[in-house]
XYZ file of C-alpha atoms in Angstrom:
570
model
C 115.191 135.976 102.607
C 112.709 133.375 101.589
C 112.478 130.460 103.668
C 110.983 126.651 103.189
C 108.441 126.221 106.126
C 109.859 123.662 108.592
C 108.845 119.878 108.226
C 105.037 118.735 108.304
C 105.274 115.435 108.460
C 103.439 114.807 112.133
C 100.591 117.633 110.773
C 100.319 115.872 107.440
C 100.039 112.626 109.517
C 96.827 114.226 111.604
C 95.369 115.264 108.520
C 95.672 111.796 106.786
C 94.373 110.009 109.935
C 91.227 112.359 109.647
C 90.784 111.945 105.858
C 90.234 108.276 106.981
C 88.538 108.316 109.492
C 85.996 110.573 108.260
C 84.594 108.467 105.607
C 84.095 105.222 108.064
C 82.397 107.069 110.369
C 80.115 108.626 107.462
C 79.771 104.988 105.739
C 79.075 103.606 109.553
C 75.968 106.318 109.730
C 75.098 105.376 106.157
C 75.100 101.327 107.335
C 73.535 102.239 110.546
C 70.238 103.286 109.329
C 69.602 100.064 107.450
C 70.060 98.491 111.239
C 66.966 100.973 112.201
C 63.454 98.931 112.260
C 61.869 100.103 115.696
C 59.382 103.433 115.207
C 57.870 101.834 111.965
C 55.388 100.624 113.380
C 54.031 103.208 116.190
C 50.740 101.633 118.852
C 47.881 103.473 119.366
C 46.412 103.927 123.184
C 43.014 103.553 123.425
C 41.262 106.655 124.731
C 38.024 104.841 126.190
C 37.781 101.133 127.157
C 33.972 99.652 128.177
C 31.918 97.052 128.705
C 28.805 97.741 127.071
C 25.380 95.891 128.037
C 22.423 95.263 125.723
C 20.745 98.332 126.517
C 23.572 100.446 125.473
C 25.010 101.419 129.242
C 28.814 101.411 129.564
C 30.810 100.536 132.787
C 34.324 101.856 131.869
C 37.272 100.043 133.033
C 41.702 100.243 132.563
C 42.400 98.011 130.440
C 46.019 97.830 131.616
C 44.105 96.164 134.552
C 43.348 93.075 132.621
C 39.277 92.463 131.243
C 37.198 92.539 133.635
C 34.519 90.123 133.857
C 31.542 90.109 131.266
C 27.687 89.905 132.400
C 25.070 88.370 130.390
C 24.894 90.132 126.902
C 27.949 92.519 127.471
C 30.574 93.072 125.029
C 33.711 95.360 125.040
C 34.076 98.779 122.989
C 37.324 100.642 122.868
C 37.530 103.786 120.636
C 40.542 105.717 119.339
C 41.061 109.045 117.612
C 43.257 108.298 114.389
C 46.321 110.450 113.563
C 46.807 112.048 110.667
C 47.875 109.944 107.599
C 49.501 110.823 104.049
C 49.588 108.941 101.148
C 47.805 105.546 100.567
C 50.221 103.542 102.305
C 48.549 103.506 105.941
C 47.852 100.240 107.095
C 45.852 98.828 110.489
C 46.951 96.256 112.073
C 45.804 93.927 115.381
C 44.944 90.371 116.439
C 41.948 89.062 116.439
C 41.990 85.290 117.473
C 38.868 83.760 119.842
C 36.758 86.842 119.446
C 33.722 88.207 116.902
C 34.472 92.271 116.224
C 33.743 95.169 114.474
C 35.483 97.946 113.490
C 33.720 101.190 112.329
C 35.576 104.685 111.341
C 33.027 107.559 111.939
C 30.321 104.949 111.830
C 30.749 103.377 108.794
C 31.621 99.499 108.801
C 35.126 98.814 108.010
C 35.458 95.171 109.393
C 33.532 92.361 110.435
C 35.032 88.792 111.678
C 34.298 86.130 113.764
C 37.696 84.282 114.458
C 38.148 80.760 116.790
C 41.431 79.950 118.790
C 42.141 76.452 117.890
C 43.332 74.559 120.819
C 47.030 73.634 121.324
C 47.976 76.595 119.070
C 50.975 79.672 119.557
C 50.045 82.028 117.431
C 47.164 84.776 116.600
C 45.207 85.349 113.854
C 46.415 89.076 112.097
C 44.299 91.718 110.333
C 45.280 94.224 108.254
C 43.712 97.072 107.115
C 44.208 99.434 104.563
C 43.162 103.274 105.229
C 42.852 106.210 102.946
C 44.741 109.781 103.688
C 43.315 111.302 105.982
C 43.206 112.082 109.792
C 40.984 112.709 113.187
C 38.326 109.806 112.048
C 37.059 108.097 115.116
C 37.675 104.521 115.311
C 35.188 102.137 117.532
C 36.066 98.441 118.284
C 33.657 96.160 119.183
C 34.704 92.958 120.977
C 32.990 89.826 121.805
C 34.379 86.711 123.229
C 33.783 83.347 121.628
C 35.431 81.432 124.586
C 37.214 81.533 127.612
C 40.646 81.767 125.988
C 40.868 84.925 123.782
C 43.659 86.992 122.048
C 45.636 89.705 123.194
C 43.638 91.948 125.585
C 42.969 95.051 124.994
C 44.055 94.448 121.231
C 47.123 95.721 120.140
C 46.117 98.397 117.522
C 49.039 99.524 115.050
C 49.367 101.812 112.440
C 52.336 101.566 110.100
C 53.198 101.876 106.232
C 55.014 98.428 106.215
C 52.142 95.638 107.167
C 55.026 92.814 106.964
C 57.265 94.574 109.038
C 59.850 94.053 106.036
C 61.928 97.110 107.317
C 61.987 95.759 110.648
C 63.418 92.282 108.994
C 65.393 93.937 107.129
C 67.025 95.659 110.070
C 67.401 92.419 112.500
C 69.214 90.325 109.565
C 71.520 93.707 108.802
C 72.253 94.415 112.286
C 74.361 90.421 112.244
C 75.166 90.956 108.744
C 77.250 93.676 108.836
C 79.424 92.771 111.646
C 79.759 89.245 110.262
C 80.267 91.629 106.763
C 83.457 93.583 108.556
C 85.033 90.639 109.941
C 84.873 88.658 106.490
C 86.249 92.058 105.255
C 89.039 91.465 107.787
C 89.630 87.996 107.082
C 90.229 88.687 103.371
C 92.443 91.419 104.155
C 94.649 89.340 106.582
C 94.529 86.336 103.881
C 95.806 88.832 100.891
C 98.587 89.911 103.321
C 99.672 86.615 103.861
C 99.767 85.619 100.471
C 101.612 89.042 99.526
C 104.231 87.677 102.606
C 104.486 84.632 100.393
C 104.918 86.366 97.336
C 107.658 88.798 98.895
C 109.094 85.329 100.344
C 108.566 86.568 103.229
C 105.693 84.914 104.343
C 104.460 85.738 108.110
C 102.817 82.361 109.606
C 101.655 84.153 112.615
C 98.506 85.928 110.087
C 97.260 82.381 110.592
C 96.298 82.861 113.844
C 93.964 86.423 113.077
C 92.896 84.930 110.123
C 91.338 81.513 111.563
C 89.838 84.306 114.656
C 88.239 86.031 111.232
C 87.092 82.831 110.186
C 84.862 82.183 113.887
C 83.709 85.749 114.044
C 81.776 85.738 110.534
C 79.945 82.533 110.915
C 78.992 82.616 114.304
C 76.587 85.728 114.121
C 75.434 84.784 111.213
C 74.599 81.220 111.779
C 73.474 81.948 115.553
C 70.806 84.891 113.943
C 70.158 83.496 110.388
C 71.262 80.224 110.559
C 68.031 78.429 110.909
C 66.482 79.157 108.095
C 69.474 78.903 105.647
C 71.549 75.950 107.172
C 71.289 72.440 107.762
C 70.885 71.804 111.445
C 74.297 69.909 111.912
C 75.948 72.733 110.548
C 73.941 74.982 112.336
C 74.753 73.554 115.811
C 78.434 73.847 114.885
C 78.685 77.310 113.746
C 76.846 78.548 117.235
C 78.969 76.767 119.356
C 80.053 78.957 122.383
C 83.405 77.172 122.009
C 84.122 79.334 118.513
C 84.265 82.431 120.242
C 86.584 81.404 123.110
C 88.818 79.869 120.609
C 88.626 82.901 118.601
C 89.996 85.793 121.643
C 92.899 82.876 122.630
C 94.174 82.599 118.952
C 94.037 86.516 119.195
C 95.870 86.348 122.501
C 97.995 83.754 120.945
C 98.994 86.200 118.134
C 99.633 89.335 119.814
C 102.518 87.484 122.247
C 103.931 85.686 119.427
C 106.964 87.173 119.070
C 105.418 91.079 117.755
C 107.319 93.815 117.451
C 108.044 96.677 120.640
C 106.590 99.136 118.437
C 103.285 96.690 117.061
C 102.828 96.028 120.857
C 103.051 99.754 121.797
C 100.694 101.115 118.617
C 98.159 98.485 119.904
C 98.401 99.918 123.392
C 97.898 103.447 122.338
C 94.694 102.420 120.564
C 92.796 100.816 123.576
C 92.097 104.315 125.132
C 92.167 105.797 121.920
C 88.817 103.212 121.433
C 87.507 103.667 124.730
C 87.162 107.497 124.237
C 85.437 106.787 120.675
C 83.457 104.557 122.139
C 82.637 106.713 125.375
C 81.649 109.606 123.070
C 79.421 106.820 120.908
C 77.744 106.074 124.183
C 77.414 110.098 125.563
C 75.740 110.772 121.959
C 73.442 107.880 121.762
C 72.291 107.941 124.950
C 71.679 112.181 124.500
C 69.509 111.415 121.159
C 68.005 108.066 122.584
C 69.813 106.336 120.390
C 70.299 102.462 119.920
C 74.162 102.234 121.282
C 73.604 103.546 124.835
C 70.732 100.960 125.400
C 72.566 97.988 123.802
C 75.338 98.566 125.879
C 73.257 98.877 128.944
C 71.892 95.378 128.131
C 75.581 94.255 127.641
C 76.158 95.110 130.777
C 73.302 93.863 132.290
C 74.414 90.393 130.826
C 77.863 90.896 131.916
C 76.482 91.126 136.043
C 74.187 88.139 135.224
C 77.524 86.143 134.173
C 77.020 86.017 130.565
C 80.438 87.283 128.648
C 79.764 86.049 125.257
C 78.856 89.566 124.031
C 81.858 90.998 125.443
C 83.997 88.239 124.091
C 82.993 88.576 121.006
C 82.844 92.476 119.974
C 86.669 92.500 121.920
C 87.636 89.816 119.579
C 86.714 91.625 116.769
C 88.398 94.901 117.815
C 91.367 92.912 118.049
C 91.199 91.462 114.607
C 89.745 94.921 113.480
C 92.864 97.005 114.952
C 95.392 93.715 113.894
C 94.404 93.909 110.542
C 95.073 97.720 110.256
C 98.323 97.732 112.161
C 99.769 94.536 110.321
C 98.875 96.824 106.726
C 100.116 99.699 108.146
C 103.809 97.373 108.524
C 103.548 96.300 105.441
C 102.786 99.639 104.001
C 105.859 101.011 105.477
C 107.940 98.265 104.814
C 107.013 98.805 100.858
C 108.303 102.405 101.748
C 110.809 101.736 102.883
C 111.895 99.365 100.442
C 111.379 101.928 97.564
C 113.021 104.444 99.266
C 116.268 102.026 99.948
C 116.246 101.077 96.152
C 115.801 104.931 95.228
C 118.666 106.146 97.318
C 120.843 103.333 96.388
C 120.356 103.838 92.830
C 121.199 107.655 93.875
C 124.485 106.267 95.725
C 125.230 104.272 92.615
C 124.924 107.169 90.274
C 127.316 109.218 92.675
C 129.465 105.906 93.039
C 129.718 105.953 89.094
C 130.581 109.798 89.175
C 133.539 109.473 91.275
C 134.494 106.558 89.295
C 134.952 108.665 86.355
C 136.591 111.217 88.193
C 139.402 108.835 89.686
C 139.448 107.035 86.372
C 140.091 110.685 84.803
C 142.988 111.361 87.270
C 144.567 108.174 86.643
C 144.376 109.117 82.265
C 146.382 111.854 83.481
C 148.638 110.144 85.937
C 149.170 107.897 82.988
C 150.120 110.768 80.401
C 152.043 111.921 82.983
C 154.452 109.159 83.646
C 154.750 108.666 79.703
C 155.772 112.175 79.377
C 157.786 111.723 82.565
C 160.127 108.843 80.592
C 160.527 111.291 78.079
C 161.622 114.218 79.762
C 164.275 112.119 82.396
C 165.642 111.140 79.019
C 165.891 115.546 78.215
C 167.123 116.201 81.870
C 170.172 113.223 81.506
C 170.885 115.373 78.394
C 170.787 118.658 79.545
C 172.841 117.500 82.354
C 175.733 116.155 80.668
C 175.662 119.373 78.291
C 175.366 121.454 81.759
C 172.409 123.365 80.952
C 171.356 124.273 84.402
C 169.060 126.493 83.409
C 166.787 124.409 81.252
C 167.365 121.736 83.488
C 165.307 124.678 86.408
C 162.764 124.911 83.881
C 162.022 121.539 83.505
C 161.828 120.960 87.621
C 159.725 123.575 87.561
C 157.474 122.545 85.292
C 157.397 119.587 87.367
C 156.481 121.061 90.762
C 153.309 122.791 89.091
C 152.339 119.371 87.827
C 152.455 118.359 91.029
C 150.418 120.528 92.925
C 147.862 120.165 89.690
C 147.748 116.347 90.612
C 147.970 116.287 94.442
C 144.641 115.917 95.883
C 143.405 117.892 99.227
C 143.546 116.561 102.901
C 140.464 118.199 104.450
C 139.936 116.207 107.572
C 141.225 113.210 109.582
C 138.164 111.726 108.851
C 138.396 109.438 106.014
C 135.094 108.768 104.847
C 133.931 112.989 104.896
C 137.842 113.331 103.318
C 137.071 110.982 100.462
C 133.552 112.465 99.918
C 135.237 116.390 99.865
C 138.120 115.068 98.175
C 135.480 113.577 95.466
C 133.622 116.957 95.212
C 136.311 119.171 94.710
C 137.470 116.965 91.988
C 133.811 117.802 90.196
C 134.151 121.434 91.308
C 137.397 121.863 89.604
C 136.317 120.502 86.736
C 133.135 122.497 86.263
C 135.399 125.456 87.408
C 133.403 126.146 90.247
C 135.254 127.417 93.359
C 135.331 124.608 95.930
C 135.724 125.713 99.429
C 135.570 123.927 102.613
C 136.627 124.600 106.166
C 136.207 121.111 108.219
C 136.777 120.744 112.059
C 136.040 116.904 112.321
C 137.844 114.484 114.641
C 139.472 111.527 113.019
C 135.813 109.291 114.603
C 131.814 110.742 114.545
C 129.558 108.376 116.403
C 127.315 108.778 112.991
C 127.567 105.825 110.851
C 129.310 106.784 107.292
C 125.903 104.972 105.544
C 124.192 108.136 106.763
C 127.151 110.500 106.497
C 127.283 109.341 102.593
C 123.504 110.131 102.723
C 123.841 113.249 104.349
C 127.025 115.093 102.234
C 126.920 113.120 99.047
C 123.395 114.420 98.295
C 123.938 117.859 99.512
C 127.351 118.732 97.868
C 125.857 117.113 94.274
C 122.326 119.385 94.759
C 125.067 121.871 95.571
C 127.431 121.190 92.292
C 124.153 120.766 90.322
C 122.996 124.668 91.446
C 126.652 125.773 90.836
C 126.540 124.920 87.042
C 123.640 126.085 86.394
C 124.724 130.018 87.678
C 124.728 132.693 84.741
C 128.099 133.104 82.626
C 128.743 136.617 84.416
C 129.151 135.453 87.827
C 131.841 133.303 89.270
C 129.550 129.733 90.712
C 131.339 128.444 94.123
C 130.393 126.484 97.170
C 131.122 127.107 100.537
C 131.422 124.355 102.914
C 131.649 124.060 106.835
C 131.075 121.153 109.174
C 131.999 121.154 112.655
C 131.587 119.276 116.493
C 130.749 121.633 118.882
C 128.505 120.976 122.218
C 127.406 117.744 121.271
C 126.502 118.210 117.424
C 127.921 117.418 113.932
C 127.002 120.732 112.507
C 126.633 121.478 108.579
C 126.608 124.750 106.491
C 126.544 124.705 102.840
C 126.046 127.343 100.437
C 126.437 127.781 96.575
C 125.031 129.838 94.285
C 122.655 129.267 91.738
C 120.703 131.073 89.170
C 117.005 131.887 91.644
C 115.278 129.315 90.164
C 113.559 127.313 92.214
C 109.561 125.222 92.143
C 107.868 125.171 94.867
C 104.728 122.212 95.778
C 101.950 122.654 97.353
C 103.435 121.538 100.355
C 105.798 124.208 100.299
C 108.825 122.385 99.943
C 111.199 122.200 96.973
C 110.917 120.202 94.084
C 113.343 119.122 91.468
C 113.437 121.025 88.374
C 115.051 118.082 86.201
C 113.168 116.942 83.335
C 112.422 113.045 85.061
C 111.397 113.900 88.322
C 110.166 110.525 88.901
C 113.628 109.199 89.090
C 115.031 112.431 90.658
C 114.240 114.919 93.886
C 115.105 112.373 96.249
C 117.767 114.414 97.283
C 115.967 116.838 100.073
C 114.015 114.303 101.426
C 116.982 111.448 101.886
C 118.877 114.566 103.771
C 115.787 115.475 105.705
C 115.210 112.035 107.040
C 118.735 111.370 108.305
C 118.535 114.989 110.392
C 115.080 113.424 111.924
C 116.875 110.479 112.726
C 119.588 112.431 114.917
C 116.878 114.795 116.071
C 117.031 117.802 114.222
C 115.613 119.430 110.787
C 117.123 120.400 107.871
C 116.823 123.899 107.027
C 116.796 124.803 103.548
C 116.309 128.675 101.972
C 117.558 130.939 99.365
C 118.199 134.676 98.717
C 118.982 136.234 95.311
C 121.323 133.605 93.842
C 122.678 132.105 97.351
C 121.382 129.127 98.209
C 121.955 127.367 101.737
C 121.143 124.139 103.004
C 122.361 123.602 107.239
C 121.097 121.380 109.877
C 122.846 120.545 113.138
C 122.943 116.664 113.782
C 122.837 115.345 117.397
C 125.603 113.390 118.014
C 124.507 109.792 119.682
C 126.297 109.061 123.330
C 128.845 106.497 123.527
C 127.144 102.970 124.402
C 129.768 103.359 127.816
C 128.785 107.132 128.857
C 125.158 105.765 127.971
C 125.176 102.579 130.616
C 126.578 105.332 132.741
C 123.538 107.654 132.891
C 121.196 104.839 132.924
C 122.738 103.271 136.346
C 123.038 106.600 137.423
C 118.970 107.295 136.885
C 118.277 103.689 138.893
């Protein structure tokens, strides 16, 4: 016997979570290394620091030490060995404000300056030097004072491929950009949702609340990071107001008890661990590879102990809004589900509906015919009565009783919902001469609503009817039926035959083999959902031209015996 594997749904679920989350956290690496600026721009230690006198003797010295102090005619020489370079986009870089140097590489001039600090100035005077490939060249700076204040001591002597630094710019304005990116993402999300509530006319004011926390979370990194250069300073001091963030985690407070759902509230709780073991394994990573997150989060935490919690605030703000915004699509994606699957199985009940329709309006054509001929044949019997023919007037009750039975419908169970529904498909059955039987041990009550009894029996007795008709000419098409109570479940065993056709998808399960599936198959999965509901499966499979559908629903305790086990567990 070939059987359908059993249900997938919570693998297919684990695989779909994964097929998301895989490309964020390959777009977050891909984002991440436009954050990257530091390395660019590596120093180079001096190997020998000196203060050299006229004659040419040198008194050595640390220079981590500070410079020491200078006799009459001395001047300071540091030398380096240069690394090797590629390419001719090498550039040397130091400050050289308040002094007169030289530079030489392997003895050849490279760069002569004499530079003044002007009083009641910040900042230093920058070189930059270009160098050709190469590598090993020795590099000698000489230094001279011009006053007593001077620059940077020893100088700072860098090597990079990016004089401007325009990488490392580049990385500070993207590091605020893209959070302030995500949570603009976020608030357009939440502000589409909204307007798809209002749409739907059923318009959620609590998004509001998420959506104004969006609105504080974008403009304050970027105005508190970028904001001087691109915004007047009124605006400016409002957009970095401390005050925006603190508004921003109570409206998010304010949102969450506002009336959400059990199952919103639970979802959210799952994902806090859920986050702090991503985040743990961020941290465990980074700070293995000596990576940026592990040190960030050190400094968080050092700012945290020093009584500063506006970091905090603000990246747990914008996990809320981050996780709200998925979990309040994810209800909205379902609902849509839902929706389309309420509207596809009512239009499924509807057809069914319409089906029996015909087949009660058919009976009553023929309960109609009937009493015509009946008129006519009371009129026969008063004759053959008064002519005392009591033998036609046998034949004619005879006739009669056969009618009868023809007409008289079936009483399979007490139940008068699953009676209706049998009585409706051995109407069909006879009529498609297919041989209808069914063996039903149901009390006159099920603590199963009928919505999802109709589900259940209606779909599986017309698959069931569909397969029938379709069997080959030489064999007789019938359809065996059993549903029972026994230990605590509404059990169901149906099999008909059918001609061993069947498609299977990729998922293994059946499809329909109509020529619309788009507005068929619903069949398997309506039945499949009501046995999840009353925790069971529904097991479908097929052997030579038997086909069998069963499942095994568990009945639901009575609210009373219910409250009784409950007290009994306090």
């Amino acid at each position: 016997m070939k059987r359908i594997p059993q249900d997938v749904g919570r693998g297919r679920r684990l695989v779909l979570i994964l097929a998301f989350l895989l490309p964020c956290v390959l777009l977050f690496q891909f984002l991440r290394q436009f954050t990257i600026g530091a390395g660019t721009m590596p120093y180079l230690m001096w190997e020998t620091s000196a203060a050299v006198s006229s004659d040419g003797a040198e008194r050595f010295f640390d220079p981590m030490e500070g410079p020491p102090a200078l006799k009459e005619g001395e001047f300071f020489r540091f030398s380096v060995t240069l690394p090797e370079r590629e390419g001719y986009g090498s550039w040397l870089i130091f400050e050289n404000s308040g002094v007169a140097l030289t530079v030489t590489v392997d003895g050849t001039s490279l760069y002569v300056s004499t530079s003044e600090l002007l009083p009641d100035t910040a900042n230093l005077g920058q070189v930059h030097l270009p160098l050709p490939p190469g590598g090993g060249e020795r590099l000698v700076m000489e230094l001279r004072p011009l006053g007593e204040t001077m620059n940077q001591f020893p100088p700072l002597l860098r090597l990079t491929d990016d004089p401007s630094n325009i990488k490392g710019i580049m990385a500070i304005a993207n590091h605020f950009a893209f959070p302030a990116g995500a949570t603009a993402l976020a608030l357009f999300l939440l502000w589409g949702l909204f307007l798809l509530g209002v749409l739907r006319g059923a318009a959620d004011p609590r998004l509001l609340l998420p959506i104004l926390a969006a609105v504080g979370l974008t403009v304050y990194p970027i105005a508190l990071s970028c904001g001087y250069y691109f915004l007047p300073e009124p605006w400016r001091s409002l957009f970095i107001w401390d005050g925006i963030l603190v508004l921003s985690g109570l409206l998010m407070l304010l949102f969450l008890f506002l009336g959400r759902s059990r199952d919103f509230l639970r979802t959210l709780g799952w994902t806090v661990p859920w986050s702090a073991v991503v985040l743990g394994c961020g941290w465990a990573v980074s700070a293995l590879r000596g990576g940026y997150l592990a040190s960030y989060l050190s400094l968080e935490l050092d700012s945290i102990r020093n009584g500063y919690f506006s970091g905090l605030l603000y990246w747990v703000t914008v996990w809320l809004v981050g996780v709200c915004v998925g979990l309040s699509a994810w209800e909205l994606v379902r609902t849509l589900v839902q929706t389309t699957s309420s509207a596809r199985a009512l239009a499924l009940k509807n057809e069914l509906v319409m089906e029996n329709y015909r087949s009660i309006e058919t009976r009553l054509r023929e309960s109609a015919a009937m009493r015509h001929e009946f008129s006519h044949q009371l009129t026969a019997l008063s004759v053959m009565y008064e002519e005392g023919d009591l033998e036609g007037i046998g034949r004619l009750l005879t006739d009669w009783k056969g009618r009868n039975l023809q007409l008289a419908q079936p009483r399979f169970t007490e139940h008068i919902a699953v009676n209706a529904i049998l009585q409706s498909a051995a109407a069909r059955a006879e009529e498609a001469n297919i041989r209808f039987e069914a063996n039903v041990l149901l009390p006159r009550d099920l603590p199963i609503p009928n919505e999802d009894l109709c589900t259940l029996l209606l779909n599986l007795l017309d698959n069931a009817l569909e397969g029938a008709a379709k069997c080959p000419r030489e064999t007789e098409p019938f359809i065996r039926l059993r549903l029972s109570v026994r230990g605590g479940f509404f059990a169901v065993f149906c099999e008909n035959s059918f001609n061993g056709q069947v498609v299977l998808g990729q998922d293994g399960r059946l499809h329909t083999t109509k020529a619309d599936p788009e507005t068929h198959g619903f069949g398997l999965p309506l039945m499949r959902r009501v046995a999840e509901k009353y925790k069971s499966i529904l097991d479908v499979s097929h052997t030579g031209g038997v086909f069998v559908v069963q499942t095994a629903l568990k009945l639901p305790e009575p609210a009373a015996s219910q409250k009784q086990k409950n007290s009994g567990e306090d």
